[in-house]
Amino acid sequence: MIRIMLCCASGMSTSLLVEKMKKAADEENIEVDIWAVGANEVKANAQKTDVILLGPQVRYAQKKIESEAPNVPIANIGMREYGMMNGAAVLKQAIELFEKK
């Protein structure tokens, strides 16, 4: 199972993307645990996740988030994928990031 945490400004705007990612995972029989948090909740959740993906609205905080989750791979969600709420593409990005670690 891959544990994927999405991070946005408040944890709310990524909820739809989380649902679309879960649906894509179900369709491909991939075991995942995916949830969204606000940028201020990363440190509290860092030990529970394998991968952190940042929404466009928190890109500015990447260095801070990297310092709060030093052993967790972190990447930005592409603007296009985020805007289109492309759950399958974002899931693929998370899996590739997980496999690189």
PDB file of C-alpha atoms in Angstrom:
ATOM      1  CA  MET A   1       0.000   0.000   0.000  1.00  0.00           C
ATOM      2  CA  ILE A   2       1.210   3.468  -0.898  1.00  0.00           C
ATOM      3  CA  ARG A   3       0.284   6.305   1.439  1.00  0.00           C
ATOM      4  CA  ILE A   4      -0.110   9.556  -0.507  1.00  0.00           C
ATOM      5  CA  MET A   5      -0.661  12.924   1.114  1.00  0.00           C
ATOM      6  CA  LEU A   6      -1.779  15.892  -0.947  1.00  0.00           C
ATOM      7  CA  CYS A   7      -1.053  19.298   0.446  1.00  0.00           C
ATOM      8  CA  CYS A   8      -2.873  22.507  -0.413  1.00  0.00           C
ATOM      9  CA  ALA A   9      -3.627  25.785   1.304  1.00  0.00           C
ATOM     10  CA  SER A  10      -6.340  24.433   3.590  1.00  0.00           C
ATOM     11  CA  GLY A  11      -6.757  20.768   2.656  1.00  0.00           C
ATOM     12  CA  MET A  12     -10.133  21.459   1.069  1.00  0.00           C
ATOM     13  CA  SER A  13      -9.374  22.229  -2.563  1.00  0.00           C
ATOM     14  CA  THR A  14      -7.657  18.899  -3.128  1.00  0.00           C
ATOM     15  CA  SER A  15     -10.535  16.774  -1.800  1.00  0.00           C
ATOM     16  CA  LEU A  16     -12.049  16.320  -5.253  1.00  0.00           C
ATOM     17  CA  LEU A  17      -8.649  15.317  -6.632  1.00  0.00           C
ATOM     18  CA  VAL A  18      -8.254  12.809  -3.776  1.00  0.00           C
ATOM     19  CA  GLU A  19     -11.558  11.184  -4.743  1.00  0.00           C
ATOM     20  CA  LYS A  20     -10.582  11.029  -8.420  1.00  0.00           C
ATOM     21  CA  MET A  21      -7.222   9.472  -7.486  1.00  0.00           C
ATOM     22  CA  LYS A  22      -8.942   6.861  -5.312  1.00  0.00           C
ATOM     23  CA  LYS A  23     -11.296   6.007  -8.182  1.00  0.00           C
ATOM     24  CA  ALA A  24      -8.334   5.630 -10.580  1.00  0.00           C
ATOM     25  CA  ALA A  25      -6.552   3.398  -8.042  1.00  0.00           C
ATOM     26  CA  ASP A  26      -9.660   1.220  -7.652  1.00  0.00           C
ATOM     27  CA  GLU A  27      -9.941   0.835 -11.419  1.00  0.00           C
ATOM     28  CA  GLU A  28      -6.317  -0.343 -11.588  1.00  0.00           C
ATOM     29  CA  ASN A  29      -6.482  -2.463  -8.410  1.00  0.00           C
ATOM     30  CA  ILE A  30      -3.781  -0.391  -6.708  1.00  0.00           C
ATOM     31  CA  GLU A  31      -3.854  -0.269  -2.912  1.00  0.00           C
ATOM     32  CA  VAL A  32      -3.511   3.309  -1.731  1.00  0.00           C
ATOM     33  CA  ASP A  33      -4.369   5.528   1.180  1.00  0.00           C
ATOM     34  CA  ILE A  34      -4.811   9.093  -0.078  1.00  0.00           C
ATOM     35  CA  TRP A  35      -5.770  12.160   1.920  1.00  0.00           C
ATOM     36  CA  ALA A  36      -5.432  15.934   1.812  1.00  0.00           C
ATOM     37  CA  VAL A  37      -4.094  18.312   4.441  1.00  0.00           C
ATOM     38  CA  GLY A  38      -3.386  21.993   4.704  1.00  0.00           C
ATOM     39  CA  ALA A  39       0.216  23.176   4.503  1.00  0.00           C
ATOM     40  CA  ASN A  40       0.231  23.784   8.263  1.00  0.00           C
ATOM     41  CA  GLU A  41      -0.549  20.082   8.918  1.00  0.00           C
ATOM     42  CA  VAL A  42       2.376  18.527   7.031  1.00  0.00           C
ATOM     43  CA  LYS A  43       4.664  18.088  10.023  1.00  0.00           C
ATOM     44  CA  ALA A  44       1.976  16.264  12.018  1.00  0.00           C
ATOM     45  CA  ASN A  45       1.336  13.870   9.116  1.00  0.00           C
ATOM     46  CA  ALA A  46       4.873  13.388   7.759  1.00  0.00           C
ATOM     47  CA  GLN A  47       5.480  10.077   9.558  1.00  0.00           C
ATOM     48  CA  LYS A  48       2.246   8.604   8.150  1.00  0.00           C
ATOM     49  CA  THR A  49       2.972   9.103   4.444  1.00  0.00           C
ATOM     50  CA  ASP A  50       5.185   7.684   1.714  1.00  0.00           C
ATOM     51  CA  VAL A  51       4.792  10.565  -0.763  1.00  0.00           C
ATOM     52  CA  ILE A  52       3.730  14.205  -0.555  1.00  0.00           C
ATOM     53  CA  LEU A  53       2.290  16.030  -3.557  1.00  0.00           C
ATOM     54  CA  LEU A  54       1.885  19.791  -3.405  1.00  0.00           C
ATOM     55  CA  GLY A  55      -0.999  21.650  -4.972  1.00  0.00           C
ATOM     56  CA  PRO A  56      -0.178  24.748  -7.040  1.00  0.00           C
ATOM     57  CA  GLN A  57      -1.280  27.091  -4.261  1.00  0.00           C
ATOM     58  CA  VAL A  58       1.472  25.870  -1.890  1.00  0.00           C
ATOM     59  CA  ARG A  59       4.436  25.594  -4.257  1.00  0.00           C
ATOM     60  CA  TYR A  60       5.969  28.560  -2.498  1.00  0.00           C
ATOM     61  CA  ALA A  61       6.225  26.464   0.689  1.00  0.00           C
ATOM     62  CA  GLN A  62       8.111  23.520  -0.822  1.00  0.00           C
ATOM     63  CA  LYS A  63      11.411  24.207   1.025  1.00  0.00           C
ATOM     64  CA  LYS A  64       9.603  24.524   4.371  1.00  0.00           C
ATOM     65  CA  ILE A  65       7.626  21.337   3.720  1.00  0.00           C
ATOM     66  CA  GLU A  66      10.810  19.489   2.735  1.00  0.00           C
ATOM     67  CA  SER A  67      12.337  20.494   6.074  1.00  0.00           C
ATOM     68  CA  GLU A  68       9.250  19.262   7.951  1.00  0.00           C
ATOM     69  CA  ALA A  69       9.255  15.908   6.116  1.00  0.00           C
ATOM     70  CA  PRO A  70      12.957  15.284   5.396  1.00  0.00           C
ATOM     71  CA  ASN A  71      12.698  11.597   4.472  1.00  0.00           C
ATOM     72  CA  VAL A  72       9.578  11.818   2.313  1.00  0.00           C
ATOM     73  CA  PRO A  73       9.729  12.373  -1.458  1.00  0.00           C
ATOM     74  CA  ILE A  74       7.934  15.594  -2.404  1.00  0.00           C
ATOM     75  CA  ALA A  75       6.804  16.889  -5.794  1.00  0.00           C
ATOM     76  CA  ASN A  76       4.529  19.549  -7.221  1.00  0.00           C
ATOM     77  CA  ILE A  77       1.333  18.508  -8.940  1.00  0.00           C
ATOM     78  CA  GLY A  78       1.345  19.811 -12.511  1.00  0.00           C
ATOM     79  CA  MET A  79      -0.882  22.847 -13.076  1.00  0.00           C
ATOM     80  CA  ARG A  80      -2.664  21.138 -15.960  1.00  0.00           C
ATOM     81  CA  GLU A  81      -3.309  17.903 -14.059  1.00  0.00           C
ATOM     82  CA  TYR A  82      -4.496  19.833 -11.012  1.00  0.00           C
ATOM     83  CA  GLY A  83      -6.723  22.162 -13.013  1.00  0.00           C
ATOM     84  CA  MET A  84      -8.315  19.277 -14.898  1.00  0.00           C
ATOM     85  CA  MET A  85      -8.543  17.199 -11.703  1.00  0.00           C
ATOM     86  CA  ASN A  86      -6.841  14.341 -13.569  1.00  0.00           C
ATOM     87  CA  GLY A  87      -6.761  11.759 -10.786  1.00  0.00           C
ATOM     88  CA  ALA A  88      -5.178   9.048 -12.933  1.00  0.00           C
ATOM     89  CA  ALA A  89      -2.250  11.272 -13.963  1.00  0.00           C
ATOM     90  CA  VAL A  90      -1.619  12.509 -10.413  1.00  0.00           C
ATOM     91  CA  LEU A  91      -1.819   8.939  -9.083  1.00  0.00           C
ATOM     92  CA  LYS A  92       0.755   7.899 -11.681  1.00  0.00           C
ATOM     93  CA  GLN A  93       3.006  10.774 -10.607  1.00  0.00           C
ATOM     94  CA  ALA A  94       2.757   9.687  -6.959  1.00  0.00           C
ATOM     95  CA  ILE A  95       3.541   6.052  -7.774  1.00  0.00           C
ATOM     96  CA  GLU A  96       6.564   7.022  -9.871  1.00  0.00           C
ATOM     97  CA  LEU A  97       7.838   9.242  -7.055  1.00  0.00           C
ATOM     98  CA  PHE A  98       7.330   6.405  -4.560  1.00  0.00           C
ATOM     99  CA  GLU A  99       9.200   3.929  -6.735  1.00  0.00           C
ATOM    100  CA  LYS A 100      12.206   6.269  -7.056  1.00  0.00           C
ATOM    101  CA  LYS A 101      12.809   6.526  -3.326  1.00  0.00           C
TER     102      LYS A 101
END
